Coordinates of C-alpha atoms in Angstrom, one line a residue:
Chain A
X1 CA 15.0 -47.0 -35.5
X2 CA 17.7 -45.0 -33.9
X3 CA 19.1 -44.8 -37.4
X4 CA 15.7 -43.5 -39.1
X5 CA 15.5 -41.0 -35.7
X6 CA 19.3 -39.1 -36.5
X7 CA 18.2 -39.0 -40.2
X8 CA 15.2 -37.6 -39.1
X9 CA 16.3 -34.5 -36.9
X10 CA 19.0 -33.9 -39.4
X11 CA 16.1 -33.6 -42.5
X12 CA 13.9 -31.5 -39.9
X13 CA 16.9 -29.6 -39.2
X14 CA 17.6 -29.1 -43.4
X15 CA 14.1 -27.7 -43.9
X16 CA 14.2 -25.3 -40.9
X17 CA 17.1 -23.6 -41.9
X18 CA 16.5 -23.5 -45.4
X19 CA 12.7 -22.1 -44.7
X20 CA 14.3 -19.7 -42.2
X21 CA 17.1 -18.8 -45.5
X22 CA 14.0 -18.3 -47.6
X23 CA 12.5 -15.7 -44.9
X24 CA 15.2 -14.2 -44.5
X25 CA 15.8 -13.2 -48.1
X26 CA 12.4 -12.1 -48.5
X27 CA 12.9 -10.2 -45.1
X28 CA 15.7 -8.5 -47.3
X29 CA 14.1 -7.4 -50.4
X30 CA 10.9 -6.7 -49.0
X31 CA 11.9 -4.5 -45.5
X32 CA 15.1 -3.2 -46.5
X33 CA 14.9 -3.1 -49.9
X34 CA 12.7 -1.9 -52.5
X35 CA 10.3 -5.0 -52.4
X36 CA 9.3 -7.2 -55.8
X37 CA 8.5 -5.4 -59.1
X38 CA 8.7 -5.8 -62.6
X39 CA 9.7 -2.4 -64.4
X40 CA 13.5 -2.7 -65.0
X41 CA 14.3 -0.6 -61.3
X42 CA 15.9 -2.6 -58.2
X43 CA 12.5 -4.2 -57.5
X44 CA 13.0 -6.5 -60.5
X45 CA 16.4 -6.6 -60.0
X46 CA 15.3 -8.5 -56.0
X47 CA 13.5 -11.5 -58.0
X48 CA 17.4 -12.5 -58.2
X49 CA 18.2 -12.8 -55.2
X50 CA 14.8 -14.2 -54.0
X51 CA 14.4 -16.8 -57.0
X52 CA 17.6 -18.2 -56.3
X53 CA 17.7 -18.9 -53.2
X54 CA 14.0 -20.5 -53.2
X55 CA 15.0 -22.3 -56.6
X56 CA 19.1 -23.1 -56.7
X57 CA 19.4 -23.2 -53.2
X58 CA 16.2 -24.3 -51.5
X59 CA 14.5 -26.3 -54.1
X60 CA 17.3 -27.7 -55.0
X61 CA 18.3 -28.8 -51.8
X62 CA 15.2 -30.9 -51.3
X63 CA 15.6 -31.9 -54.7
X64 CA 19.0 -33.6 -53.8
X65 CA 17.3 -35.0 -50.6
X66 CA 14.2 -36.3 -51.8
X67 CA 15.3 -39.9 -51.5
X68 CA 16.3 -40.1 -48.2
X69 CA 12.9 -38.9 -46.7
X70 CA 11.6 -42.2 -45.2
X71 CA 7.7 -41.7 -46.1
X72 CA 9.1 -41.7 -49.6
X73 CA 10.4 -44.8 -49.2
X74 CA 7.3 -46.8 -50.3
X75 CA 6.9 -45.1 -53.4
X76 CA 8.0 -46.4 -56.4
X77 CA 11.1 -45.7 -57.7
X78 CA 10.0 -44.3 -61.0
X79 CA 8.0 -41.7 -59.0
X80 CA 11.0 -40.7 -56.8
X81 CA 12.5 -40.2 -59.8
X82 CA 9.9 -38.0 -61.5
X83 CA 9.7 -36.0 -58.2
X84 CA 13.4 -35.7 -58.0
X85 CA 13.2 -34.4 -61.4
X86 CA 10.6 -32.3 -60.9
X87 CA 11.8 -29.8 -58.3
X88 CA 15.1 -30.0 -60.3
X89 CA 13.1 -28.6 -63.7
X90 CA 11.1 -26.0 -60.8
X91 CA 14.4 -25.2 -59.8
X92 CA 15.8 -24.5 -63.0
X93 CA 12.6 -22.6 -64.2
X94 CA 13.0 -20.2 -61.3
X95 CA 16.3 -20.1 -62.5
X96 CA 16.2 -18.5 -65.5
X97 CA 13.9 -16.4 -64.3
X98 CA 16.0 -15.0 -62.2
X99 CA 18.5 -14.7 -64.4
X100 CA 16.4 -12.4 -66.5
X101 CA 15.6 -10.2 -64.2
X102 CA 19.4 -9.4 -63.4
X103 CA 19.7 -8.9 -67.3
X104 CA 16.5 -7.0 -67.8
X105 CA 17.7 -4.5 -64.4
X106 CA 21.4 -4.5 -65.8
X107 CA 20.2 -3.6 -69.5
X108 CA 17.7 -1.0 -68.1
X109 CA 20.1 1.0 -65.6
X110 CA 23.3 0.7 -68.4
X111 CA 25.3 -1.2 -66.0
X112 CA 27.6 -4.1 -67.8
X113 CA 26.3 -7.6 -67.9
X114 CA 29.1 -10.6 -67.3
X115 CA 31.9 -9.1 -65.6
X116 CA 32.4 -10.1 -62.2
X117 CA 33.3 -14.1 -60.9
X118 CA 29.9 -14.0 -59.2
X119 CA 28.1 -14.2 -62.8
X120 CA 30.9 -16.0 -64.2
X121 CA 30.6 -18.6 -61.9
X122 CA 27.1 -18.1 -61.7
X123 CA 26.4 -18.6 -65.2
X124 CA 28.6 -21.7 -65.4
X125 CA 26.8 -23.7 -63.0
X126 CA 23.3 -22.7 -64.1
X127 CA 24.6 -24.3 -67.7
X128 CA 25.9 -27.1 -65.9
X129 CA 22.8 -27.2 -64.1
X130 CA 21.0 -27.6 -67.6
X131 CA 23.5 -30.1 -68.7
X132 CA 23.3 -32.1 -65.4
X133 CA 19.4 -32.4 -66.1
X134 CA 19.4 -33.3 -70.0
X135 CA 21.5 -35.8 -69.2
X136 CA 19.8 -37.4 -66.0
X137 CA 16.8 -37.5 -67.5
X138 CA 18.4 -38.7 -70.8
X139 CA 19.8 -41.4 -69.0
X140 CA 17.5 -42.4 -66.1
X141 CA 13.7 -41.4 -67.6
X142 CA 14.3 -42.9 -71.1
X143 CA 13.2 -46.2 -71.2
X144 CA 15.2 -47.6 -73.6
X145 CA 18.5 -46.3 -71.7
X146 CA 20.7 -49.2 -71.0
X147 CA 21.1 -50.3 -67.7
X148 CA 24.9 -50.7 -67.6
X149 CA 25.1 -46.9 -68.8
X150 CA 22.8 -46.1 -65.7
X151 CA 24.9 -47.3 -63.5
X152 CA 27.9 -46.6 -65.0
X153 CA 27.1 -42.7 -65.0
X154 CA 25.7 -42.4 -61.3
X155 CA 29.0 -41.7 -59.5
X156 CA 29.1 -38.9 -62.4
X157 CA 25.5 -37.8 -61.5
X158 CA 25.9 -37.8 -57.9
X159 CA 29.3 -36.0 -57.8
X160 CA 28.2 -33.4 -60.5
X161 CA 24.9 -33.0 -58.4
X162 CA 27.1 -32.7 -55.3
X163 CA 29.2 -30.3 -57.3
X164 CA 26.9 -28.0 -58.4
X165 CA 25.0 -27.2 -55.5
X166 CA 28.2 -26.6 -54.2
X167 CA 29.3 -23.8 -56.6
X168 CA 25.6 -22.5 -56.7
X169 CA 26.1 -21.7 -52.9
X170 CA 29.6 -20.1 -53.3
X171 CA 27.6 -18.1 -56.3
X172 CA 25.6 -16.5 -54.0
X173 CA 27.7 -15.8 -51.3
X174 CA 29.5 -14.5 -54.1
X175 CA 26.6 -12.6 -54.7
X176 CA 25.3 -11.5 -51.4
X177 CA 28.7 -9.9 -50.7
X178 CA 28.5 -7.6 -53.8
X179 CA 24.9 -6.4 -53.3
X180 CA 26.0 -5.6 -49.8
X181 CA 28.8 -3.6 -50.9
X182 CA 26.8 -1.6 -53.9
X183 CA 23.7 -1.5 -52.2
X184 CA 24.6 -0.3 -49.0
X185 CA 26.1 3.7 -49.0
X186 CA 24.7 5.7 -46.1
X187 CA 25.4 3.9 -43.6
X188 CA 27.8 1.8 -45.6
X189 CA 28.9 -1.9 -45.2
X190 CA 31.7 -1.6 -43.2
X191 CA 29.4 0.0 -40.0
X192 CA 27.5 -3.3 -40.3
X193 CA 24.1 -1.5 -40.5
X194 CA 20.6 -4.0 -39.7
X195 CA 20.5 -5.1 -43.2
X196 CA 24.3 -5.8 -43.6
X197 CA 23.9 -8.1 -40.3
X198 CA 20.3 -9.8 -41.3
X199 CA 22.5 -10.9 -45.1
X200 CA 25.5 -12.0 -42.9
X201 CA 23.1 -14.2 -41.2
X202 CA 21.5 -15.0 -44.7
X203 CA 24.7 -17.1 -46.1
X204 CA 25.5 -18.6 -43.0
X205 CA 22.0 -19.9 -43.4
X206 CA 23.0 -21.1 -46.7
X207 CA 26.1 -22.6 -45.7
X208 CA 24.6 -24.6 -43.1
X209 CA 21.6 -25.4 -45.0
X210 CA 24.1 -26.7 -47.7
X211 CA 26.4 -28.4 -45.0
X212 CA 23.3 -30.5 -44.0
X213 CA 22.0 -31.6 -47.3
X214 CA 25.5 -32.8 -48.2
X215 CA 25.8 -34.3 -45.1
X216 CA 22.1 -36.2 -45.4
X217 CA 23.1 -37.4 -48.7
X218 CA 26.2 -39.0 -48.0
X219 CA 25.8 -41.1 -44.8
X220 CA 25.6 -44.5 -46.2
X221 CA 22.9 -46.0 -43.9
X222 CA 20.3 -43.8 -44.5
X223 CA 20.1 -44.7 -48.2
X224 CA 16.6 -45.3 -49.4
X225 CA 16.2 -49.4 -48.7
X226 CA 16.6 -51.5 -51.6
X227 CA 19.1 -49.3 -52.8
X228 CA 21.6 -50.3 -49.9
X229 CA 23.1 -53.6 -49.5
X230 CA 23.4 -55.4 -45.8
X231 CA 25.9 -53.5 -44.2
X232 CA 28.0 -56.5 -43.3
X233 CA 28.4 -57.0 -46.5
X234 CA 29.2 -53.3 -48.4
X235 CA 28.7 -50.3 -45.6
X236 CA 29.4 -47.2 -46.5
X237 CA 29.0 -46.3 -49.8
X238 CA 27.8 -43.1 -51.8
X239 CA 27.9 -44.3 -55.0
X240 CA 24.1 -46.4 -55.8
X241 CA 26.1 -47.9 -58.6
X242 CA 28.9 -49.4 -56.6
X243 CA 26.6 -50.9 -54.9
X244 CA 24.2 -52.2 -57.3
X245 CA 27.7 -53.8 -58.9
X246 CA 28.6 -55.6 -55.8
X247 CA 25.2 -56.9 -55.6
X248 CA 24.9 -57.8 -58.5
X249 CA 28.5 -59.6 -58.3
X250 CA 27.1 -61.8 -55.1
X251 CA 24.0 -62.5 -57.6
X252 CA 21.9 -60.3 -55.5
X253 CA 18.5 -58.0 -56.9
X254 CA 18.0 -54.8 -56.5
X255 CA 15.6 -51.9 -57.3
X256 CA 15.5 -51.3 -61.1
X257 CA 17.5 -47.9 -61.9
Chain B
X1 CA 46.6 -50.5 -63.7
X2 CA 43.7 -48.5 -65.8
X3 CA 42.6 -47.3 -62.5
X4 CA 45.9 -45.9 -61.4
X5 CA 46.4 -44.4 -64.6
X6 CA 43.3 -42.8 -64.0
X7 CA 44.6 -41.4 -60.8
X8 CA 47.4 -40.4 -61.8
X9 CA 46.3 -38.0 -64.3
X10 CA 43.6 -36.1 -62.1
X11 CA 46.4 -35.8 -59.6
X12 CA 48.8 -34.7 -62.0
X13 CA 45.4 -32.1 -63.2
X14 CA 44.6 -31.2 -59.7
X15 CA 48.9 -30.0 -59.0
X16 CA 48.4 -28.4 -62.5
X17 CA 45.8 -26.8 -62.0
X18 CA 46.2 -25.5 -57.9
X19 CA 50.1 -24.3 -58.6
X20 CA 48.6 -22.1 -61.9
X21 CA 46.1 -20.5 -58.9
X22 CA 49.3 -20.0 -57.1
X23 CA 51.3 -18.2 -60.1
X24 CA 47.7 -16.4 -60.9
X25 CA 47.6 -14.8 -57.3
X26 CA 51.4 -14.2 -57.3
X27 CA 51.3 -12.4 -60.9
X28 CA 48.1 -10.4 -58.9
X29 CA 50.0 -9.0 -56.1
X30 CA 53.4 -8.6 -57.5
X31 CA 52.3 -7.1 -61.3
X32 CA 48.8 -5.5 -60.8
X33 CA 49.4 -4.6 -57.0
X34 CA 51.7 -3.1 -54.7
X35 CA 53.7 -6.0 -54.0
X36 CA 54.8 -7.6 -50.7
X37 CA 55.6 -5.9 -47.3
X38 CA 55.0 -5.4 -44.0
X39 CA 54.3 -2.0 -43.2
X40 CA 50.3 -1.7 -42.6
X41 CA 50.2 -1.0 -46.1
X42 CA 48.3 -2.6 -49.2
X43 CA 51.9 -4.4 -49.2
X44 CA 51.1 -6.0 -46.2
X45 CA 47.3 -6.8 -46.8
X46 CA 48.7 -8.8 -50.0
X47 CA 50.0 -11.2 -47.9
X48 CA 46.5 -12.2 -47.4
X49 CA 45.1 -13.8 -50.6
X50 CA 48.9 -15.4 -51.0
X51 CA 49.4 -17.3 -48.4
X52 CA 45.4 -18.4 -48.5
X53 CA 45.7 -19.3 -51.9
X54 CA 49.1 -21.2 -51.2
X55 CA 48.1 -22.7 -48.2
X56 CA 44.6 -22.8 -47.2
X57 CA 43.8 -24.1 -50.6
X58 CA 46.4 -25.5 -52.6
X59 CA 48.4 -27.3 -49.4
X60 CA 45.3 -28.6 -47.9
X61 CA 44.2 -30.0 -51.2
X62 CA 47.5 -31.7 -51.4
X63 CA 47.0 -32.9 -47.8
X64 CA 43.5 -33.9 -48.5
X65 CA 44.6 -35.9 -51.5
X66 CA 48.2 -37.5 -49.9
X67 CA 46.8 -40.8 -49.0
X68 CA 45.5 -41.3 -53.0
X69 CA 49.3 -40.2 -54.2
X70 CA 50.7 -43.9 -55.4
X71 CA 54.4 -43.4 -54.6
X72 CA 53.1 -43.1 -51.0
X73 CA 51.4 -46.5 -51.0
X74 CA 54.5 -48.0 -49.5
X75 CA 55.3 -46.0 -46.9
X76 CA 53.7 -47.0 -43.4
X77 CA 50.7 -45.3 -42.5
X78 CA 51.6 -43.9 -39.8
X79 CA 54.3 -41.8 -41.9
X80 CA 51.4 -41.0 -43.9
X81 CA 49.2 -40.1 -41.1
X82 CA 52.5 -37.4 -40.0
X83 CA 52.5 -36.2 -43.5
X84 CA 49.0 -35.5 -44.0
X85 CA 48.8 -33.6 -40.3
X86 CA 52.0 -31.9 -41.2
X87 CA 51.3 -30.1 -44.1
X88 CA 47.9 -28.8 -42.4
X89 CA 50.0 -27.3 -39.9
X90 CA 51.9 -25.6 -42.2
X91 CA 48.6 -24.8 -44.3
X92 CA 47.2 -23.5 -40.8
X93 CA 50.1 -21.5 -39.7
X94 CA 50.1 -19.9 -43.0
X95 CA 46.7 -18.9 -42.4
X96 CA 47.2 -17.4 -39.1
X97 CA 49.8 -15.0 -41.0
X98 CA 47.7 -14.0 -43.4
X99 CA 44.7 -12.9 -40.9
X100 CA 47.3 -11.4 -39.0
X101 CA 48.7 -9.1 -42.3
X102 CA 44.8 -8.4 -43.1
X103 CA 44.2 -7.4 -39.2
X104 CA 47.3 -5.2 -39.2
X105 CA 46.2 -3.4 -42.9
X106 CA 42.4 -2.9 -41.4
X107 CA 43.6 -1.3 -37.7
X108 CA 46.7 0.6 -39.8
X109 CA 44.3 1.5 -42.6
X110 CA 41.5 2.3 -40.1
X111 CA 39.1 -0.3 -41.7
X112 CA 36.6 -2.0 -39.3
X113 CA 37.5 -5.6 -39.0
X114 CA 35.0 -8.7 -39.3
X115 CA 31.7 -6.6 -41.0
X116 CA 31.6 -8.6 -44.3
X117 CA 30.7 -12.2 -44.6
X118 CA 33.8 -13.1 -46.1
X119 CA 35.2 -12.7 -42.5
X120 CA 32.7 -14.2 -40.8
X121 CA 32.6 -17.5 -42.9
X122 CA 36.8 -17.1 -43.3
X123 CA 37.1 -17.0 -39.3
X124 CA 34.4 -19.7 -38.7
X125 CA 36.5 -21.7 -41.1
X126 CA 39.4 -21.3 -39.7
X127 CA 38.7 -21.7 -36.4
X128 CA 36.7 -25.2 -37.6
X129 CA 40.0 -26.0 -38.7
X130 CA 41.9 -25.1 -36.3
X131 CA 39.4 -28.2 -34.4
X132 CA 39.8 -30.3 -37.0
X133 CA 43.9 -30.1 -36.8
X134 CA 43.0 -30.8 -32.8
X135 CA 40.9 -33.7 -32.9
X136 CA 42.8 -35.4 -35.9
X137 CA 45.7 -34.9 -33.9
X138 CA 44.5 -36.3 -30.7
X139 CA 42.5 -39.2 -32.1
X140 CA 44.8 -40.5 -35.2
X141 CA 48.1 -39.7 -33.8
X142 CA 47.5 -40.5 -30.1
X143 CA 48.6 -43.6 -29.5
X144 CA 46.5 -44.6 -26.8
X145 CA 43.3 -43.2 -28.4
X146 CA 41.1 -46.5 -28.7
X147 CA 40.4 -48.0 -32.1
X148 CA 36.7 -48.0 -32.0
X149 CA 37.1 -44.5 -31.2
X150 CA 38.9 -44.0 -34.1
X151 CA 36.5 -45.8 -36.4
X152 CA 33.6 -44.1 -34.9
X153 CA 35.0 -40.7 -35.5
X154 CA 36.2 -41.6 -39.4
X155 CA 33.2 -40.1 -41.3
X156 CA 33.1 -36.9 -39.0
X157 CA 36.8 -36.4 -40.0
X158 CA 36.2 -37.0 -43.4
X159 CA 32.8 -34.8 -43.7
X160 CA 34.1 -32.0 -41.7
X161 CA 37.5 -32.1 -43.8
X162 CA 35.8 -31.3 -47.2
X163 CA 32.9 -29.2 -45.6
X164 CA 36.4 -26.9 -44.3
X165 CA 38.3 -27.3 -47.8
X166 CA 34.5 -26.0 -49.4
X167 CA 33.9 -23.1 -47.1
X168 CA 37.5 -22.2 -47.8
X169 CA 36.7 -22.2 -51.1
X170 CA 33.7 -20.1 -51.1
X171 CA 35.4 -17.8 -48.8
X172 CA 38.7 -17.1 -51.4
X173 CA 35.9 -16.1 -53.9
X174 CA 33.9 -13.6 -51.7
X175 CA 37.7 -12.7 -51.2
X176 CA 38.2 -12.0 -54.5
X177 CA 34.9 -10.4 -55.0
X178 CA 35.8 -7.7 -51.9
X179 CA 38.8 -7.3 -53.4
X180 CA 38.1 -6.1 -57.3
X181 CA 35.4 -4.1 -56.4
X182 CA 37.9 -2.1 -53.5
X183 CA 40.9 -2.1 -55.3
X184 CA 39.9 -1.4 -59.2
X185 CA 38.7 2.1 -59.4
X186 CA 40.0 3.9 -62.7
X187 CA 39.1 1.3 -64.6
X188 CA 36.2 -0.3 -62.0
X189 CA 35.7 -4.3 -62.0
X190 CA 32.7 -2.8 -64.2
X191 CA 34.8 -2.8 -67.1
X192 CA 36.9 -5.7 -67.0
X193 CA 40.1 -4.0 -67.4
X194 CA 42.7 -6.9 -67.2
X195 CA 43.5 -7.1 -63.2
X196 CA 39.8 -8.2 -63.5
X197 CA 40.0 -11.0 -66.0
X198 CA 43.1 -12.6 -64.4
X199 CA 41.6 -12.3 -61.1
X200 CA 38.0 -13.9 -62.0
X201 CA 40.4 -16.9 -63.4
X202 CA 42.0 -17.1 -60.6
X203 CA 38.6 -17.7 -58.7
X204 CA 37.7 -20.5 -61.7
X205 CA 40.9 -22.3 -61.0
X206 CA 40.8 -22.2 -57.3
X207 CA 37.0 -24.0 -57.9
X208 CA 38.3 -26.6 -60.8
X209 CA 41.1 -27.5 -58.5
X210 CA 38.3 -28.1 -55.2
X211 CA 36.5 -30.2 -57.8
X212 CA 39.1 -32.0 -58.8
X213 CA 40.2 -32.9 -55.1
X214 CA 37.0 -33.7 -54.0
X215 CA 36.8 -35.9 -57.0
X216 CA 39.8 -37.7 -56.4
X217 CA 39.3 -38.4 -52.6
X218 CA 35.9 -39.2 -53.2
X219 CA 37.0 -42.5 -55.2
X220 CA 36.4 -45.6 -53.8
X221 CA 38.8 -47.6 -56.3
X222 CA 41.7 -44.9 -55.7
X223 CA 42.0 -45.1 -52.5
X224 CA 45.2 -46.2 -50.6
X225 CA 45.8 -50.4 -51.2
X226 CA 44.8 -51.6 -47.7
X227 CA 42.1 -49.2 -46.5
X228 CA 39.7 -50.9 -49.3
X229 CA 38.0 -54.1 -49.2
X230 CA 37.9 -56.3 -52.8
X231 CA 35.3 -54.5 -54.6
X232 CA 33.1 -58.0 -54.8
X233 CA 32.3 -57.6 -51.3
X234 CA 32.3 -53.5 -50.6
X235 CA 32.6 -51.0 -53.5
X236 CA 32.0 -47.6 -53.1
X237 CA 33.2 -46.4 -50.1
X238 CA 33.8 -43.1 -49.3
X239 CA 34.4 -44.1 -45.5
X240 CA 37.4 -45.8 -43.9
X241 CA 35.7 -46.7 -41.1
X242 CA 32.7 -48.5 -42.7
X243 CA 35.4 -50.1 -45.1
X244 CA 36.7 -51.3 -41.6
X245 CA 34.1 -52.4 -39.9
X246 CA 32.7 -54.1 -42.9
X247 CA 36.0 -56.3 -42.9
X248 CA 36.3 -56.5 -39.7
X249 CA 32.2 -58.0 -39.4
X250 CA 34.2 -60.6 -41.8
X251 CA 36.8 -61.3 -39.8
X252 CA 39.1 -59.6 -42.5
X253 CA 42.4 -57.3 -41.6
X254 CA 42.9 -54.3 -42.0
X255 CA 45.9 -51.8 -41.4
X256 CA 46.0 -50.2 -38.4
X257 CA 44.6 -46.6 -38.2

């Protein structure tokens, strides 16, 4: 119980800060800058910002969660799956969309596409991204996917997973630090005008939002049941595979991948 | 043997890969910049992404990583344990230089210090680490620091120690980002002249070498002979101290921490 009550606070805690990331972005584009618009100008060029952290960051987030939330946990697995790859695809949808608006704004105003780390990084781990979701659903949605593969490729899918939302948040920090210093002239960054200090407070809100996610997902006890074994036996364990292995070594069931 | 091979080569990847950042952000400072000094001058501020680079992220990576190394499976742990602190001391004080050389530029220079979220993220990590260096200090190499303690505190060490080596990560490549669009001005960042192309690799090798440490220490099978349980009874652990107490629930030994 005490162990379902920590998990608890520390999901509550996920959601807060991510919803307070997601307000504070809109806060962003629609007070301080030139709100949401679709005619090539800096309102289309705020769908990035605002799209990605919803989508990348948020979504994706609770897309990495989604199988520790305990009222999940008497679902089926296959739906937990179709959820988890649900947001994912929403994710990546907003994504893309995102990404065409920062083309579309770029291509309108004649400034260069593809020069800076922040869309070289960027655009690696949205094709990542796309990779890391052919290939899960390739390999855990597909029937007729062996079982062996499965659970051979999950410490890849977790890690990768892990990775990505990683390098999505250094993106936008990445990202947030450059529209700060091009967007703000009169009074410029370095005075640390309102809007320089509400973004500030933006990526630490992504940082910790990121910090708890990781955090959620890799305490070993607070695995989805079924998917853990007794913790006399293996504790501590990030890997579903590994553990599924050593089950399966002691002749024990478990959920079907 | 398979499995150490396979250690082996992402070790010898990750040293590949982390000293190339270091000859990248050398070949930055001493071909496309103004070199090394210490006169309150862009000399002095190069200091800065140097000794980051050299120790913030490639010696903490190697100190992250010491316990996989093989050759160092012999030695006690407690040499181990001196090794891994040591070279985060000398990772830390080569932090404090550098914000001292970047504090120095700014109040010479007449920049305002801590306005951008690169040093507001950059001084929250270090002063994390700086914590990190205490308690690892106080409860691994104390010797009257009680073993449960120890244990207990295994998984916040852990945790906290990649959640650091990340936000130090994130923090070089909002560094980097400051730093193009400052610095390059006839040709801007905008144009990818070739101070821009070497820099934005530097930023990709600085993230394949985090990936590749995280990967590594993230291994159940690779970690050091002694700290893992046989793999029938508890594989996939990312956690010393559940490895531990697993054995321990079975009566099993363990080295001492």
């Amino acid at each position: 119980m005490q162990r379902v009550r920590q998990l608890l606070v520390s999901l509550a805690a996920a959601v807060a800060v991510g919803s307070a990331a997601v307000g504070f972005v809109l806060r962003w584009v629609l007070h301080y800058k030139e709100g949401l618009g679709w005619d090539g100008g800096p309102a289309e060029f705020n769908w990035h910002p605002v799209l990605v952290v919803i989508g990348l960051v948020f979504l994706q987030g609770v897309a990495i969660t989604v199988y520790r939330i305990p009222w999940t946990w008497t679902c089926s697995k296959l739906r937990m799956k179709f959820i988890h790859a649900g947001l994912n695809v929403l994710a990546f949808a907003l994504t893309v969309t995102s990404l065409v608006a920062v083309f579309d704004f770029h291509n309108a105003q004649r400034i260069p596409n593809m020069y800076s780390l922040h869309s070289w990084v960027g655009l690696a781990a949205v094709l990542l991204y796309a990779l890391q979701l052919v290939l899960g659903l390739v390999v855990y949605l597909v029937p007729i996917t062996p079982g062996n593969l499965r659970a051979a490729f999950m410490p890849v899918h977790i890690y990768s997973g892990i990775f990505i939302f990683a390098t999505v948040i250094a993106t936008t920090l990445m990202g947030i630090t450059e529209k700060l210093i091009f967007g703000l002239r009169d009074p410029p960054y370095r005075d640390s005008p309102p809007e320089a200090v509400l973004v500030n407070v933006l990526g630490l809100l992504v940082i910790v939002f990121a910090g708890l996610v990781v955090w959620i997902v890799t305490r070993p006890s607070w695995k989805r049941p079924g998917e853990n074994v007794p913790q006399t036996l293996s504790s501590g364990d990030n890997s579903n595979t590994a553990t599924n292995m050593s089950l399966r070594d002691r002749g024990g069931k478990t959920e079907p991948k």
